[in-house]
Tab-separated table of C-alpha atoms and ligand atoms in Angstrom:
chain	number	residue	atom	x	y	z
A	577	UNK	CA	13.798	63.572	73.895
A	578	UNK	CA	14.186	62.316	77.324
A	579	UNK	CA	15.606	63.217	80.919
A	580	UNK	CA	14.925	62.549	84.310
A	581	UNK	CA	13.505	66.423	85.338
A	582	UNK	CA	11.821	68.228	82.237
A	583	UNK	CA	12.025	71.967	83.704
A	584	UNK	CA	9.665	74.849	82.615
A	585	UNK	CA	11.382	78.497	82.725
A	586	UNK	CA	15.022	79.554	82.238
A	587	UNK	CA	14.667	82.043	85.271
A	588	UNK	CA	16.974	81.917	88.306
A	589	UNK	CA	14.859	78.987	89.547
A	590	UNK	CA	14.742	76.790	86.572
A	591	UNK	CA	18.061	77.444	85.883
A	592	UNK	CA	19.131	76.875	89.263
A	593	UNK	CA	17.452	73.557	89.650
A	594	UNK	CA	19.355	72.181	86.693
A	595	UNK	CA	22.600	73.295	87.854
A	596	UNK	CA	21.592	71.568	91.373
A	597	UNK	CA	20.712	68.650	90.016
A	598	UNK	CA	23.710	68.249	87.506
A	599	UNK	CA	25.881	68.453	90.155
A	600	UNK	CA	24.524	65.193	91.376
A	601	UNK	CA	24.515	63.436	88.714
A	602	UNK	CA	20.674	63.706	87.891
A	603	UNK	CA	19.648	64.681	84.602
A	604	UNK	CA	17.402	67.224	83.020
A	605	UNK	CA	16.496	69.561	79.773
A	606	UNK	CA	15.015	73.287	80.510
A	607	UNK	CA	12.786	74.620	78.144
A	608	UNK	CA	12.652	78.324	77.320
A	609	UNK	CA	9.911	80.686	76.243
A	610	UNK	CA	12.433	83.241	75.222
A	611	UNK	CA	16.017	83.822	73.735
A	612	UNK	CA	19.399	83.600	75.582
A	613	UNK	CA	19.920	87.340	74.601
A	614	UNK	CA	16.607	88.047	75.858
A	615	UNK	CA	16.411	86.471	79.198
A	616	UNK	CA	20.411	87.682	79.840
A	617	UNK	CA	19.533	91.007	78.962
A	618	UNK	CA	16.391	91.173	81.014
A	619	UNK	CA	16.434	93.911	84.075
A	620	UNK	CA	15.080	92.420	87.112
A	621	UNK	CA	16.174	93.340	91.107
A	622	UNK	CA	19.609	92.704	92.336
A	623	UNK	CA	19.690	91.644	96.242
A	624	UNK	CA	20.880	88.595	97.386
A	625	UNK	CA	20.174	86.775	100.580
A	626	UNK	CA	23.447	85.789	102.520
A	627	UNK	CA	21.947	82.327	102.213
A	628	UNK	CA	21.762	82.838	98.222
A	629	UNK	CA	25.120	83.805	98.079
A	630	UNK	CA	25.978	80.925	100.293
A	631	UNK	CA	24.299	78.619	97.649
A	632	UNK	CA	25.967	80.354	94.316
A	633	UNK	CA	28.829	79.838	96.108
A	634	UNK	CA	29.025	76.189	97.051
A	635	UNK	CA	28.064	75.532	94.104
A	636	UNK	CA	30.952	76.858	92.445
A	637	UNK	CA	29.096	79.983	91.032
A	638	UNK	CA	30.880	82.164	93.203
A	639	UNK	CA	33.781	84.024	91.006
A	640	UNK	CA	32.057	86.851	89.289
A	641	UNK	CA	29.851	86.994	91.878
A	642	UNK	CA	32.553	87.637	94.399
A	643	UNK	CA	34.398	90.356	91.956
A	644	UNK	CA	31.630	91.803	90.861
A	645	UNK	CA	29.159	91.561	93.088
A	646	UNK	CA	29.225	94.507	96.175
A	647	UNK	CA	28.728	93.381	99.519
A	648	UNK	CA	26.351	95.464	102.039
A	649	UNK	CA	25.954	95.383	105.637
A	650	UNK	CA	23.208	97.942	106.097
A	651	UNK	CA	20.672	99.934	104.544
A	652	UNK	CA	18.954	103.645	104.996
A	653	UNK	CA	15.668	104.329	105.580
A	654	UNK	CA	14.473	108.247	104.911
A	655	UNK	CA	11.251	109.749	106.483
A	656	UNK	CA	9.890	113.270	107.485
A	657	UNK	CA	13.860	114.957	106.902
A	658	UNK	CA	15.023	112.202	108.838
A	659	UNK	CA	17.568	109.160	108.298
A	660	UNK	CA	18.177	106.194	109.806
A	661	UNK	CA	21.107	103.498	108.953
A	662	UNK	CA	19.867	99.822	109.578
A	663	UNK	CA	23.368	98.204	111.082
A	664	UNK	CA	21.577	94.850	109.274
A	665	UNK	CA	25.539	93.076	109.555
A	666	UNK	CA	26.016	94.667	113.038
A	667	UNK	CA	22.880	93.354	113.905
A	668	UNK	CA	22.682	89.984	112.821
A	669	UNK	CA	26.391	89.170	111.604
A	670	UNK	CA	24.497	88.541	107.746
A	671	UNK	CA	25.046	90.887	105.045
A	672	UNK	CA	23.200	90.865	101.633
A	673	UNK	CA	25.322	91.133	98.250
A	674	UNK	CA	24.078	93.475	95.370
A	675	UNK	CA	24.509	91.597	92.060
A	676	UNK	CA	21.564	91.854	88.731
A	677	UNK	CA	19.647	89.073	88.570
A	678	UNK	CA	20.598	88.932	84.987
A	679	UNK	CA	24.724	88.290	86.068
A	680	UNK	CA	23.216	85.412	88.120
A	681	UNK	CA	21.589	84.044	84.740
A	682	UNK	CA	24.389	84.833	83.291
A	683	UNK	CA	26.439	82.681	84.886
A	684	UNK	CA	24.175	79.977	85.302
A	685	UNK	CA	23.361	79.622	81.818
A	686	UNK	CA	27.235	79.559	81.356
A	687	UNK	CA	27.923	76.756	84.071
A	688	UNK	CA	25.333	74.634	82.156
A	689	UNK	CA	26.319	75.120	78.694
A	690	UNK	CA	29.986	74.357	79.675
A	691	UNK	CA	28.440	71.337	81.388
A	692	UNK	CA	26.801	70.116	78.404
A	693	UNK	CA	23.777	71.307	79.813
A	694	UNK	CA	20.843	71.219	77.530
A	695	UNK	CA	18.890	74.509	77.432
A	696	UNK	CA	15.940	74.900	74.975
A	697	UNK	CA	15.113	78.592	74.271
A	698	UNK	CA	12.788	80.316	71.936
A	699	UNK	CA	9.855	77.288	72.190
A	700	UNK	CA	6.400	77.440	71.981
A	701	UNK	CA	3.268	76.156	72.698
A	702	UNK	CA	4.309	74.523	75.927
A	703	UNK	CA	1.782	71.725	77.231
A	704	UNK	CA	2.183	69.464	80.150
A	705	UNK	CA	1.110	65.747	80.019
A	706	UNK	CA	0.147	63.055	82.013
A	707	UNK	CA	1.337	64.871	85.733
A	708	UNK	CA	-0.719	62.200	87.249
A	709	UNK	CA	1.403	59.477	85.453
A	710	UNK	CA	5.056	58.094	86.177
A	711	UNK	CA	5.906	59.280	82.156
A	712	UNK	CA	4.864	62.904	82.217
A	713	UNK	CA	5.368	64.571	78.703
A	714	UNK	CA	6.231	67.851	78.251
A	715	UNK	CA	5.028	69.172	74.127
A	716	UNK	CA	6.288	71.465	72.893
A	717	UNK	CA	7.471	73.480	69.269
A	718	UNK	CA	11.000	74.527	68.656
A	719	UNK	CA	12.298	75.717	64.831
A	720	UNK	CA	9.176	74.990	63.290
A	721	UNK	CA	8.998	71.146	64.335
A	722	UNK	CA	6.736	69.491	67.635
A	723	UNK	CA	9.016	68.269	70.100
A	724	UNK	CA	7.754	65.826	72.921
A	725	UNK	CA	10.285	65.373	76.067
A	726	UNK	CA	9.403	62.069	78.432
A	727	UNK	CA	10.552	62.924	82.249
A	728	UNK	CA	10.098	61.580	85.640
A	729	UNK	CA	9.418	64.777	86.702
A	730	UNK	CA	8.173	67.931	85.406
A	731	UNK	CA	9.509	71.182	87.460
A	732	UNK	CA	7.335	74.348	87.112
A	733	UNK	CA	10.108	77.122	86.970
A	734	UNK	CA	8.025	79.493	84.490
A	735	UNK	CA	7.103	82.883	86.219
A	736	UNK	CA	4.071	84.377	86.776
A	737	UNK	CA	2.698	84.489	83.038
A	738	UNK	CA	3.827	80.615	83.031
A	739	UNK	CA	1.697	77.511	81.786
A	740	UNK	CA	2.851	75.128	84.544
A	741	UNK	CA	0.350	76.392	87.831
A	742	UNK	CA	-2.696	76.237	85.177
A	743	UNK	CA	-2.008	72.529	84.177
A	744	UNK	CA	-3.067	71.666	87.840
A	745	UNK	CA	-6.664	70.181	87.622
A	746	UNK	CA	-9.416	73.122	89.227
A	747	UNK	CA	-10.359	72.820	92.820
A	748	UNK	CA	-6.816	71.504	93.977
A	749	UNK	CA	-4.875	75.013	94.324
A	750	UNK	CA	-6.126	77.643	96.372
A	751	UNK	CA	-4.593	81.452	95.202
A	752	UNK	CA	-3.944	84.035	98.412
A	753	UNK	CA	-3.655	87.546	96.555
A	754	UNK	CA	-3.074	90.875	97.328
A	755	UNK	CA	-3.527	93.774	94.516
A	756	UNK	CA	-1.660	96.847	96.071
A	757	UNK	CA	-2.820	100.539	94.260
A	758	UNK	CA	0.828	101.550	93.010
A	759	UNK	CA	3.515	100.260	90.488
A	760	UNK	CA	7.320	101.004	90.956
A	761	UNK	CA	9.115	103.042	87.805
A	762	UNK	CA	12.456	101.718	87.315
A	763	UNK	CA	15.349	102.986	86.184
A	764	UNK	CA	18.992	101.955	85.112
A	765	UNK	CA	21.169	104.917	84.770
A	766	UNK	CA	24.677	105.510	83.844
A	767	UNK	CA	25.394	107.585	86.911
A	768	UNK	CA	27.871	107.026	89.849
A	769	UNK	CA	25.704	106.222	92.800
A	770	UNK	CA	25.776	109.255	95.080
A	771	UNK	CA	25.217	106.192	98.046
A	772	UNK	CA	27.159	103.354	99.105
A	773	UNK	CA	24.448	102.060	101.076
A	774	UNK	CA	20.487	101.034	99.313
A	775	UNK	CA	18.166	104.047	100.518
A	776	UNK	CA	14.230	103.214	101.242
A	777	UNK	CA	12.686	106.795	100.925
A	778	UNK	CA	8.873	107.505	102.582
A	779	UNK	CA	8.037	110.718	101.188
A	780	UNK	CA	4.840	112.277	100.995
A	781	UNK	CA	4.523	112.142	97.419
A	782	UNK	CA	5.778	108.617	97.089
A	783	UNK	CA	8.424	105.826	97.822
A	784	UNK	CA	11.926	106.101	96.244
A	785	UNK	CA	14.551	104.031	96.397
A	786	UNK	CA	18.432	104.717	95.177
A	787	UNK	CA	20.206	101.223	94.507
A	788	UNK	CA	22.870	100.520	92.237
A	789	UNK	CA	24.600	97.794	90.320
A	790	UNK	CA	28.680	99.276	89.637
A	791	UNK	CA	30.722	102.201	90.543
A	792	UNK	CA	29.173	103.591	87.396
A	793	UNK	CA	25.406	102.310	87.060
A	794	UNK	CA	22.869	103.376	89.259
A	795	UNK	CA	19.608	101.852	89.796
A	796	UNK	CA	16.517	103.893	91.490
A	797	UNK	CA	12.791	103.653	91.143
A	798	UNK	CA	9.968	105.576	92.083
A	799	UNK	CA	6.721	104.759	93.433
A	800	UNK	CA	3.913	105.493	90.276
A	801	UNK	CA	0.309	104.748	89.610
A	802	UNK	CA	-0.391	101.236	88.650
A	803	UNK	CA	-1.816	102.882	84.883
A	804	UNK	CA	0.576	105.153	84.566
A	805	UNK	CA	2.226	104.946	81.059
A	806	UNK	CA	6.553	105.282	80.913
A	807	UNK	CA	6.048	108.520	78.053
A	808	UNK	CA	4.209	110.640	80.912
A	809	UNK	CA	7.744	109.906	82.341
A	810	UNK	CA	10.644	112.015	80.440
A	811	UNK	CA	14.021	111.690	82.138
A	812	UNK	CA	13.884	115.082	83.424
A	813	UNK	CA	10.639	114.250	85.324
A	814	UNK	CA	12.214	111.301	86.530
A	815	UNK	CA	15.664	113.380	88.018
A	816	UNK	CA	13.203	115.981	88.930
A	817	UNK	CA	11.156	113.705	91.353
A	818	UNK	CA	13.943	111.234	92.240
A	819	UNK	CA	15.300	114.906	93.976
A	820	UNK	CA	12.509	115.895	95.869
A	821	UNK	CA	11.490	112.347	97.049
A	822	UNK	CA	15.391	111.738	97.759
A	823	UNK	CA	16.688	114.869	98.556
A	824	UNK	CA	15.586	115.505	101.970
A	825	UNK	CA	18.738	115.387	103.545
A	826	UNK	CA	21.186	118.619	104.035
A	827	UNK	CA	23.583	118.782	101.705
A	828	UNK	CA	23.221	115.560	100.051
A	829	UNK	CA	22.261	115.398	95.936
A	830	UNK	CA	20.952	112.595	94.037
A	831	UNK	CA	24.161	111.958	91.109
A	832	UNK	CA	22.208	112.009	87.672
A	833	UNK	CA	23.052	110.666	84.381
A	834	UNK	CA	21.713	108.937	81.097
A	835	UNK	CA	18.652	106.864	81.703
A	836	UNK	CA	19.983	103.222	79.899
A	837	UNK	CA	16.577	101.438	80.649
A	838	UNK	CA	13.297	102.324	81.893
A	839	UNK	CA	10.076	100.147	82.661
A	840	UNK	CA	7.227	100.306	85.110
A	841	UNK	CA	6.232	96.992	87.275
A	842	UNK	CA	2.783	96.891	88.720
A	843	UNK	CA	3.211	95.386	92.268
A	844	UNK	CA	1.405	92.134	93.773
A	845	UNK	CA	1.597	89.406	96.250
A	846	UNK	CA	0.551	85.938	95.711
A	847	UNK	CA	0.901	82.899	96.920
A	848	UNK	CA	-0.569	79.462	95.325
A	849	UNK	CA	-0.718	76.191	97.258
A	850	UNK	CA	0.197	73.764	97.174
A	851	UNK	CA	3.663	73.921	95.644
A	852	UNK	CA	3.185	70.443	93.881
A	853	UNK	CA	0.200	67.930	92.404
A	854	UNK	CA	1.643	64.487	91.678
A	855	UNK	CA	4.826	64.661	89.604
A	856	UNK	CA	4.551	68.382	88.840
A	857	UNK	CA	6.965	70.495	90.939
A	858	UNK	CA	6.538	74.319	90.866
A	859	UNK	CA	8.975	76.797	92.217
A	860	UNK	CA	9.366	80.528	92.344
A	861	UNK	CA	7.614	83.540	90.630
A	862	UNK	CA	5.395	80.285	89.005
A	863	UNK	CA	3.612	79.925	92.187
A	864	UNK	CA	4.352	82.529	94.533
A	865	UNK	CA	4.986	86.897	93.954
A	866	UNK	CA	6.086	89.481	96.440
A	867	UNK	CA	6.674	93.012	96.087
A	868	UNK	CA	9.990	94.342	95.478
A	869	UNK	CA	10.024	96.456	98.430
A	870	UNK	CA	11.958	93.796	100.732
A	871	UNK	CA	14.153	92.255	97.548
A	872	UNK	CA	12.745	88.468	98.066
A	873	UNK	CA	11.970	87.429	94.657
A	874	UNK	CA	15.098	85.968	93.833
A	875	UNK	CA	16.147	84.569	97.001
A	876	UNK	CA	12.614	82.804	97.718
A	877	UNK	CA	13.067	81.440	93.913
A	878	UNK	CA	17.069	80.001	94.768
A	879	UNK	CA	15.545	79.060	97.856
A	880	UNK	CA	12.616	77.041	96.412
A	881	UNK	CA	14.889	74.953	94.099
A	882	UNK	CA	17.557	74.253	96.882
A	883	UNK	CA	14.680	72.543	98.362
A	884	UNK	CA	14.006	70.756	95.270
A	885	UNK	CA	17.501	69.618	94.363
A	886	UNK	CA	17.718	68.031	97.655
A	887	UNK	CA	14.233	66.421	97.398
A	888	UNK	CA	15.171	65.322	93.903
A	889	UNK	CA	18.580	63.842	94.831
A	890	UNK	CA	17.071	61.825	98.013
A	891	UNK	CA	14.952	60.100	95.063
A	892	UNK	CA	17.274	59.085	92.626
A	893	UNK	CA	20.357	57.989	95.231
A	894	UNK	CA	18.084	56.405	97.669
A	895	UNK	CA	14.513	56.118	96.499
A	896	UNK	CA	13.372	58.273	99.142
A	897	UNK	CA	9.892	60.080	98.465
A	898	UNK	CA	9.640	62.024	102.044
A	899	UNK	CA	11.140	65.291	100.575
A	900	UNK	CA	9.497	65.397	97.897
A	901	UNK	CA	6.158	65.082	99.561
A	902	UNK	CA	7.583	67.240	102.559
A	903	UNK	CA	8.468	70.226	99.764
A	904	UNK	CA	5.189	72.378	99.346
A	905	UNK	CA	4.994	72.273	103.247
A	906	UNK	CA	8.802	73.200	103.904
A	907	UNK	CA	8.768	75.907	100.939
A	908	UNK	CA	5.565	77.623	102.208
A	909	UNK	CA	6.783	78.492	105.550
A	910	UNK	CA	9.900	80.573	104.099
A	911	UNK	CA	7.365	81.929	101.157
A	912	UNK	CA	4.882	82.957	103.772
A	913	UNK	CA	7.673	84.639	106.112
A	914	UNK	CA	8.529	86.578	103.309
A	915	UNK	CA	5.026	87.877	101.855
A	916	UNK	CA	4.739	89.255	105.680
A	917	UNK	CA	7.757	90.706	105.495
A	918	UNK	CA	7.411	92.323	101.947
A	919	UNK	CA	4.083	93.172	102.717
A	920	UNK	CA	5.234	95.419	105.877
A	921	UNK	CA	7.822	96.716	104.316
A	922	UNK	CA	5.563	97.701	101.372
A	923	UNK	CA	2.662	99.226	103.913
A	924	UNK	CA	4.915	101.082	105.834
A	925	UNK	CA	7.629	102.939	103.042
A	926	UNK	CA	4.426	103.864	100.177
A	927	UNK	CA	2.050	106.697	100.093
A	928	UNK	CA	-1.550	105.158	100.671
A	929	UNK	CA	-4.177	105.605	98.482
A	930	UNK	CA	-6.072	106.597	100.825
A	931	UNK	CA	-3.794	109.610	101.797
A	932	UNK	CA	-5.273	108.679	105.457
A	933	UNK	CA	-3.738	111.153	107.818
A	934	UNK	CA	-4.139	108.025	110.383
A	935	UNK	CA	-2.198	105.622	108.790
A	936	UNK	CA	0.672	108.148	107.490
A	937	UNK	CA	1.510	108.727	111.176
A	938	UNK	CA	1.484	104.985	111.804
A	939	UNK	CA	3.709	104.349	108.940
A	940	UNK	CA	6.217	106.930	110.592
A	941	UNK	CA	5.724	105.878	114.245
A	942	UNK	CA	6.713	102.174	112.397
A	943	UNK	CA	9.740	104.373	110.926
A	944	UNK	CA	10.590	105.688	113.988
A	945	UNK	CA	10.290	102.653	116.082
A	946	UNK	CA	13.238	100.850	113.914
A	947	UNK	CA	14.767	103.990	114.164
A	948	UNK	CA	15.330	103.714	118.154
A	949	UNK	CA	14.030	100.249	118.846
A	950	UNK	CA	17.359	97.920	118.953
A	951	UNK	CA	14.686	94.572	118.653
A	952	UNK	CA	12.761	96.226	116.026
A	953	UNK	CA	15.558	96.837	113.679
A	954	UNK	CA	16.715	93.710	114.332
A	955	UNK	CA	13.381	92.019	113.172
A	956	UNK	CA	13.457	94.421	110.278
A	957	UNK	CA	17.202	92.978	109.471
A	958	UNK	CA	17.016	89.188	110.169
A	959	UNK	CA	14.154	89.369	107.399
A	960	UNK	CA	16.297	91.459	104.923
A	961	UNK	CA	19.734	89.550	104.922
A	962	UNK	CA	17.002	85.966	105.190
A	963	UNK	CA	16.562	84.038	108.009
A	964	UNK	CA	18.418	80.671	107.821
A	965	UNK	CA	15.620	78.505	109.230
A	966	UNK	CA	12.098	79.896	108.909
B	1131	APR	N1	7.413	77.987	78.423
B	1131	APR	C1	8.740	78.140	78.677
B	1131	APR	N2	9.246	79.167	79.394
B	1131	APR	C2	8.375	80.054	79.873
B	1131	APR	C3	6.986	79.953	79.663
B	1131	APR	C4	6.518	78.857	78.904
B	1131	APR	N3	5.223	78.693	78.646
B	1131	APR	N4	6.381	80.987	80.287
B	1131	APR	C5	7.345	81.713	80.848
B	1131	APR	N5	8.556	81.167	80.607
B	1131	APR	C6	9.879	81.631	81.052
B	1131	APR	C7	10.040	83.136	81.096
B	1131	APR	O1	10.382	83.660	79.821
B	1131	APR	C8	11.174	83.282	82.095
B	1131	APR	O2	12.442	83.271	81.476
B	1131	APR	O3	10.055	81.241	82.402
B	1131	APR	C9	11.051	82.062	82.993
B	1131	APR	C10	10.635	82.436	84.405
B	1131	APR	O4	11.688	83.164	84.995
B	1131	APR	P1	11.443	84.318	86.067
B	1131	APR	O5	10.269	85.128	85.681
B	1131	APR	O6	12.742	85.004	86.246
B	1131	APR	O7	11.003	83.522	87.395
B	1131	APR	P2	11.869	82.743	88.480
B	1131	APR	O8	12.943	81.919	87.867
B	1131	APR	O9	10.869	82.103	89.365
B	1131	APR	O10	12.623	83.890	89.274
B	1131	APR	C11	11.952	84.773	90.120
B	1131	APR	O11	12.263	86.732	88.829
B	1131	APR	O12	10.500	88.192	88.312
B	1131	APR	C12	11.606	87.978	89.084
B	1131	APR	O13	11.118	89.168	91.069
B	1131	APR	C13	11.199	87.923	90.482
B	1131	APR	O14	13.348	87.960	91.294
B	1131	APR	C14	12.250	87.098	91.052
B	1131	APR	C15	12.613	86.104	90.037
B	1132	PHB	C1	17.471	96.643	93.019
B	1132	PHB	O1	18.663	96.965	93.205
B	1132	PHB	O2	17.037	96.418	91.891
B	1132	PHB	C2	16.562	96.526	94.195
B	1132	PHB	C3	17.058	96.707	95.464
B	1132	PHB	C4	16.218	96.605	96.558
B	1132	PHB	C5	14.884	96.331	96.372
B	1132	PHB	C6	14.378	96.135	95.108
B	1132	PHB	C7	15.223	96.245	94.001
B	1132	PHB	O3	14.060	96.249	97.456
C-alpha cells in the first residue's frame, strides 16, 4: 500500500487529520488498533472548545453536531454549601458545546468512509520504519496477512498506550509528568439531568461533577482512589455519594436512574517533546495527557491536527517545510497553557491526599476568589471555552 500521510490511531486526532487533509486533496490511510464498533462505542469526555466546534464546522462536520450537540455558556462551581455560576459566554462572548467524543468519531469515521476514505481497523503489530528516511514504512498485520504501507509521512495519532512516541530513538524526547493520588469514577446513566448547566463540586469527601450528554442521559463522576476497583462501587453507592457530594444545595436533588456504563480513569498529566523527529508527526493523547478536570483532551487533540493539516498542506501545494518544522513549537504553547490550566483546576476542585487543613482553605479562598473576582473568573473562563491564540 501507499499514501502520502500513513496515520497511527483512529481517535479524534487521527481521524481528524485525515479528514483535514482529504479536504485538500492530500492523501492518506489510518490504521486502527481496534474495531469500528469498538472505538464508536467507546465513552470518553464530551466538551468542546468554541474553537473545536469552529473547526467541525468548517469542515462540514457541523449537522449532528449542531442538532445534537447542546450549547453552554456557563458552568457551576459548588464549595462549603455554596454556588457560584461562571457567566463563561457573558464573560468572554465563547461558549463550549457538550457533544460525546464518540458522536465526533462517529461522524468522522462517516465523512471518510463516504469519501472513500481508507480506514484500517482491527491491525496488529504496528512498527514504524525508516522515520529518518524520505520512504518511511509503516508494518503492520491485518486478517492474518503482513501489510507494509510506504508514506511521506508518518502521523503519530495513537493515544497514550500507542507505539508511535516509543519509535523515537532514546535521548531525543524529554517526558514532563505529573502522577496525581486520585482516579475519577464515571458514569453514564439513563437519567434526566437534574442541571442544565456542568456542576464542578469541592466537597470534603471528594470532587463530583454532574454533566450530561441528552435530555435523557446523564453523565457524572466522582472523585475515587487511584486502586480502587468498579465492584466496591454498586449503583446505590454511587447515587448514595453522588447525593452527599452534590447535594449541598437547598432544595435541589441529584435525578437518578439506571447506570448504562461505568469505568474508573486514573488521572495524569504529561507532556513529551518534541512533538516530531524527522518525518514522524505525533499529535494528541500520543504525546501529551491532561486531566479531565478542565475538558482539554479533545480540543488540544483537534487542535494539534489543525496544526498539522495546515503544515501538511503548505508542503504538498507549495513545498514549504517552515510549518512543519514550526509545529512542535506552535503545538506546545497551547498544550502547555492547557496542562496549567487542567492542573489548577484539578488542585483546586479535589480532596488532597494530604487532607492538609492549609491547603483546603486555599483551595476555597481560590473558590471564592472566582466567586467575587470579575478578572479571576474571567481567567478561569477564557481557559475553559479555549483561548484562540495561546
Ligand atoms: N496501532 C494502531 N492504533 C492504535 C495503536 C496501535 N499500536 N495503539 C493505540 N491505537 C489507537 C487506539 O485504539 C485509539 O483508537 O489509537 C487511537 C487513539 O485515540 P485516542 O486515545 O482517542 O487519542 P486521540 O485521538 O489523541 O484523542 C484524545 O481521547 O483519551 C481521550 O481524553 C482524551 O479526549 C482525549 C482524546
Ligand atoms: C463529560 O461530560 O464527560 C465531562 C465534562 C467536563 C469535564 C470532563 C468530562 O471536565
Amino acid at each position: 500500500m501507499r499514501t502520502q500521510v500513513g496515520i497511527v490511531g483512529a481517535g479524534p486526532a487521527g481521524l481528524m487529520l485525515s479528514h483535514l487533509l482529504h479536504l485538500r486533496g492530500i492523501d492518506s490511510v489510518v490504521i486502527e488498533r481496534r474495531s469500528r464498533d469498538y472505538v464508536e462505542r467507546r465513552i470518553r469526555a464530551g466538551v468542546l472548545e468554541q474553537g473545536s466546534v469552529d473547526l467541525l464546522r468548517d469542515s462540514g462536520l457541523g449537522d449532528r453536531l449542531t442538532r445534537e450537540g447542546s450549547r453552554h455558556e456557563g458552568i457551576e462551581l459548588r464549595f462549603a454549601g455554596e454556588a457560584y455560576r461562571v457567566p463563561m459566554t457573558e464573560l468572554t462572548g465563547r461558549a463550549i458545546t457538550v457533544y460525546g467524543q464518540q458522536e465526533v468519531v462517529k461522524d468522522l469515521i462517516s465523512a471518510r468512509i463516504a469519501a472513500g476514505g481508507r480506514i484500517v481497523f482491527e491491525v496488529d503489530d504496528v512498527g514504524l520504519h525508516g522515520l529518518d528516511t524520505s520512504t518511511p514504512v509503516i508494518r503492520f498485520r491485518q486478517g492474518g496477512h503482513d501489510v507494509e504501507l510506504h508514506c511521506d509521512f508518518v502521523a503519530g495519532c495513537d493515544g497514550s498506550h500507542g507505539v508511535s512516541r516509543g519509535s523515537v530513538p532514546g535521548g531525543v524526547l524529554t517526558s514532563y509528568e505529573r502522577a496525581y493520588p486520585f482516579a475519577w469514577l464515571g458514569v453514564l446513566a439513563a437519567a434526566a439531568p437534574a442541571v442544565k448547566e456542568l456542576v464542578y463540586a469541592n466537597h470534603e469527601r471528594g470532587f463530583a461533577l454532574y454533566s450530561l450528554r441528552s435530555p435523557e442521559v446523564s453523565r457524572l463522576y466522582l472523585q475515587v482512589d487511584p486502586d480502587e476497583q468498579l465492584d466496591e462501587w454498586p449503583d446505590e453507592r454511587i447515587w448514595a455519594e453522588l447525593r452527599t457530594r452534590l447535594e449541598t444545595v437547598p432544595g435541589w436533588s441529584v435525578n437518578a436512574g439506571p447506570i448504562l456504563e461505568k469505568s474508573i480513569t486514573p488521572m495524569r498529566s504529561l507532556v513529551v517533546e518534541p512533538m516530531q523527529w524527522e518525518r514522524l508527526f505525533l499529535a494528541g493523547d500520543a504525546v501529551h495527557i491532561v486531566p479531565p478536570t478542565g475538558a482539554k483532551g479533545m480540543n488540544l487533540a483537534l487542535a494539534d491536527v489543525a496544526l498539522l493539516g495546515d503544515a501538511f498542506a503548505a508542503w504538498y501545494a507549495d513545498g514549504r517545510d517552515d510549518l512543519l518544522r514550526d509545529y512542535s513549537r506552535t503545538a506546545l504553547r497551547r498544550v502547555w497553557r492547557a496542562q496549567h490550566f487542567s492542573w489548577w483546576m484539578t488542585s483546586m476542585l479535589h480532596r488532597l491526599d494530604s487532607h492538609d487543613p492549609y491547603e483546603v482553605q486555599l483551595q476555597l479562598s481560590t473558590l471564592r476568589y472566582v466567586a467575587t473576582s470579575r478578572s479571576y473568573a474571567t481567567s478561569l473562563a477564557e481557559n475553559y471555552v479555549g483561548l484562540p491564540e495561546v
